[in-house]
Amino acid sequence: GNNRPLPKAGYKITATVDAAKMAAGPFLETLIFHTDLSEEHQISFRLSGSRSGMIEFMTKTTRDTEWDSKRLLLRLGSFSAAKGRSVRIPMLIKDVTGDGKILVKATKPKFLKVEFERDENFPAKKNRRYWMTLTVPKGQPPVVMTNRRRGTVTLELDGDKKRSMRFFVGFVSR
């Protein structure tokens, strides 16, 4: 129970995550400390969190669409596979230099269609606003994409510095 005595000695452990070496999105890592308390004695800690990426979706939860920034997950809800579904979402790309075109490197499932339209009137100098249209084409077979089995979209920003980002897509087509 909670009646354990407080420790009289110990160590403070500080973990630092280098964001430049991690992909954007959620992470879960295990840190293992080997001790000299006895042979083969080790202590494990789970380190979890989320790193934001270069892309920020500027959408609020609507009746059919929800953006989970901690999980980098775009939920499209439930819809008819025969009718398909398309959503248009504003997005902000941070610290853009050079041309900065967005390329779709991969989608899973492969039938997902992703298109971008730049907002030329957006006033910021280093940030750019785009409209992303993500489409599940009509007539595809029914599929369930949830937290465990998610769809993915991998993007690459082709500017002075190539940067990539992956986000997840969840939906149920019936």
Short mmCIF file of C-alpha atoms in Angstrom, two decimals:
data_model
loop_
_atom_site.label_atom_id
_atom_site.label_comp_id
_atom_site.label_asym_id
_atom_site.label_seq_id
_atom_site.Cartn_x
_atom_site.Cartn_y
_atom_site.Cartn_z
CA GLY A 1 0.00 0.00 0.00
CA ASN A 2 0.95 3.64 0.48
CA ASN A 3 2.39 3.05 3.96
CA ARG A 4 5.92 2.47 2.68
CA PRO A 5 8.60 4.56 4.42
CA LEU A 6 10.25 7.33 2.40
CA PRO A 7 13.81 6.52 1.25
CA LYS A 8 16.69 8.00 3.27
CA ALA A 9 19.08 8.21 0.30
CA GLY A 10 18.90 7.99 -3.48
CA TYR A 11 19.77 9.46 -6.82
CA LYS A 12 18.08 12.01 -8.96
CA ILE A 13 18.00 10.92 -12.61
CA THR A 14 17.57 13.53 -15.33
CA ALA A 15 16.90 12.41 -18.91
CA THR A 16 17.38 14.80 -21.81
CA VAL A 17 15.94 14.07 -25.24
CA ASP A 18 17.71 15.54 -28.27
CA ALA A 19 14.81 16.59 -30.50
CA ALA A 20 17.09 16.92 -33.54
CA LYS A 21 17.74 13.17 -33.44
CA MET A 22 14.13 12.08 -32.97
CA ALA A 23 11.28 11.80 -35.40
CA ALA A 24 8.27 13.96 -34.68
CA GLY A 25 5.43 12.26 -32.88
CA PRO A 26 4.97 10.08 -29.85
CA PHE A 27 7.83 8.06 -28.41
CA LEU A 28 8.20 5.37 -25.77
CA GLU A 29 11.69 4.30 -24.73
CA THR A 30 13.03 2.06 -21.98
CA LEU A 31 16.09 3.14 -20.00
CA ILE A 32 17.94 0.31 -18.27
CA PHE A 33 20.35 0.99 -15.43
CA HIS A 34 22.75 -1.76 -14.40
CA THR A 35 23.65 -1.57 -10.71
CA ASP A 36 26.26 -3.10 -8.44
CA LEU A 37 23.63 -4.08 -5.84
CA SER A 38 23.91 -7.73 -6.86
CA GLU A 39 24.84 -9.70 -9.95
CA GLU A 40 22.58 -9.11 -12.91
CA HIS A 41 20.54 -6.50 -11.01
CA GLN A 42 19.06 -3.81 -13.22
CA ILE A 43 16.36 -1.15 -12.94
CA SER A 44 14.16 -0.17 -15.89
CA PHE A 45 12.33 3.11 -16.49
CA ARG A 46 9.84 3.89 -19.25
CA LEU A 47 10.28 7.31 -20.86
CA SER A 48 7.35 8.53 -22.92
CA GLY A 49 6.39 11.79 -24.53
CA SER A 50 5.72 13.50 -27.81
CA ARG A 51 7.82 15.79 -30.00
CA SER A 52 6.07 18.32 -32.16
CA GLY A 53 7.23 18.55 -35.72
CA MET A 54 7.62 21.16 -38.39
CA ILE A 55 3.98 20.83 -39.36
CA GLU A 56 1.08 21.97 -37.22
CA PHE A 57 -2.48 21.25 -38.25
CA MET A 58 -4.68 24.22 -37.46
CA THR A 59 -7.90 22.34 -36.98
CA LYS A 60 -10.24 22.03 -34.09
CA THR A 61 -12.35 19.01 -33.37
CA THR A 62 -15.39 19.02 -35.61
CA ARG A 63 -18.30 16.64 -35.91
CA ASP A 64 -16.30 14.33 -38.20
CA THR A 65 -12.62 15.25 -37.81
CA GLU A 66 -10.27 15.46 -34.83
CA TRP A 67 -6.54 16.27 -34.68
CA ASP A 68 -4.62 14.77 -31.72
CA SER A 69 -1.36 16.76 -31.59
CA LYS A 70 0.24 14.55 -28.93
CA ARG A 71 -0.17 11.44 -31.06
CA LEU A 72 0.10 13.21 -34.43
CA LEU A 73 -3.15 11.44 -35.29
CA LEU A 74 -5.84 12.76 -37.63
CA ARG A 75 -9.13 10.99 -36.91
CA LEU A 76 -11.60 11.05 -39.79
CA GLY A 77 -14.43 9.23 -38.04
CA SER A 78 -16.66 6.63 -39.61
CA PHE A 79 -18.04 6.75 -43.15
CA SER A 80 -19.27 4.63 -46.05
CA ALA A 81 -16.48 2.99 -48.08
CA ALA A 82 -18.68 3.25 -51.18
CA LYS A 83 -18.92 7.07 -50.75
CA GLY A 84 -15.36 7.71 -49.49
CA ARG A 85 -14.37 10.80 -47.54
CA SER A 86 -12.38 13.95 -48.14
CA VAL A 87 -11.26 16.58 -45.61
CA ARG A 88 -9.58 19.96 -46.20
CA ILE A 89 -7.43 21.11 -43.30
CA PRO A 90 -5.27 24.24 -42.87
CA MET A 91 -1.71 23.54 -41.77
CA LEU A 92 1.27 25.64 -40.76
CA ILE A 93 4.82 24.74 -41.74
CA LYS A 94 7.39 26.29 -39.42
CA ASP A 95 10.83 27.75 -40.26
CA VAL A 96 10.67 27.35 -44.03
CA THR A 97 13.66 28.43 -46.10
CA GLY A 98 14.04 28.29 -49.86
CA ASP A 99 11.32 26.90 -52.10
CA GLY A 100 9.83 24.61 -49.45
CA LYS A 101 7.59 22.34 -51.53
CA ILE A 102 5.80 19.54 -49.72
CA LEU A 103 6.26 16.08 -51.23
CA VAL A 104 4.22 13.04 -50.25
CA LYS A 105 6.78 10.24 -49.84
CA ALA A 106 4.43 7.43 -48.77
CA THR A 107 0.91 6.67 -47.61
CA LYS A 108 -0.53 3.65 -45.86
CA PRO A 109 -2.95 2.44 -47.02
CA LYS A 110 -1.63 3.23 -50.48
CA PHE A 111 -5.04 4.43 -51.72
CA LEU A 112 -4.94 7.57 -49.51
CA LYS A 113 -4.63 10.71 -51.66
CA VAL A 114 -2.94 13.82 -50.23
CA GLU A 115 -2.74 17.18 -51.99
CA PHE A 116 -1.43 20.59 -50.89
CA GLU A 117 -2.31 24.13 -51.86
CA ARG A 118 -0.16 27.00 -50.58
CA ASP A 119 -1.85 30.12 -49.19
CA GLU A 120 0.13 32.80 -51.06
CA ASN A 121 -1.48 35.58 -48.99
CA PHE A 122 -0.26 34.28 -45.62
CA PRO A 123 1.80 37.16 -44.14
CA ALA A 124 4.49 35.33 -42.09
CA LYS A 125 8.07 35.33 -43.42
CA LYS A 126 9.40 32.02 -42.08
CA ASN A 127 6.16 30.12 -41.68
CA ARG A 128 3.87 29.07 -44.49
CA ARG A 129 0.23 28.10 -44.49
CA TYR A 130 -1.05 25.36 -46.74
CA TRP A 131 -4.38 23.65 -47.22
CA MET A 132 -4.10 19.88 -47.14
CA THR A 133 -6.80 17.78 -48.77
CA LEU A 134 -6.74 14.18 -47.60
CA THR A 135 -9.04 11.82 -49.48
CA VAL A 136 -10.12 8.24 -48.97
CA PRO A 137 -11.41 7.56 -52.51
CA LYS A 138 -14.89 6.16 -52.94
CA GLY A 139 -15.23 2.47 -53.74
CA GLN A 140 -12.24 1.28 -51.69
CA PRO A 141 -12.69 -1.86 -49.60
CA PRO A 142 -13.89 -1.29 -46.01
CA VAL A 143 -11.02 -0.82 -43.58
CA VAL A 144 -10.52 -0.11 -39.87
CA MET A 145 -7.66 2.24 -38.96
CA THR A 146 -7.58 2.86 -35.20
CA ASN A 147 -4.98 3.72 -32.54
CA ARG A 148 -3.32 0.30 -32.87
CA ARG A 149 -3.55 -0.13 -36.63
CA ARG A 150 -3.23 3.36 -38.04
CA GLY A 151 -2.74 4.72 -41.48
CA THR A 152 0.37 6.82 -42.08
CA VAL A 153 1.34 9.73 -44.29
CA THR A 154 5.04 10.51 -44.72
CA LEU A 155 5.91 13.98 -45.99
CA GLU A 156 9.15 15.65 -47.02
CA LEU A 157 9.73 19.39 -47.14
CA ASP A 158 12.04 20.10 -50.07
CA GLY A 159 13.64 23.41 -49.12
CA ASP A 160 17.18 24.52 -48.27
CA LYS A 161 17.12 21.78 -45.61
CA LYS A 162 15.22 18.59 -46.43
CA ARG A 163 13.01 17.66 -43.51
CA SER A 164 10.55 14.84 -43.19
CA MET A 165 7.57 14.18 -41.01
CA ARG A 166 5.12 11.37 -40.50
CA PHE A 167 1.61 11.66 -39.15
CA PHE A 168 -1.07 9.07 -38.55
CA VAL A 169 -4.61 8.71 -39.86
CA GLY A 170 -7.48 6.90 -38.17
CA PHE A 171 -10.88 6.06 -39.65
CA VAL A 172 -13.45 3.33 -40.09
CA SER A 173 -14.91 2.82 -43.54
CA ARG A 174 -17.79 0.36 -43.71
#
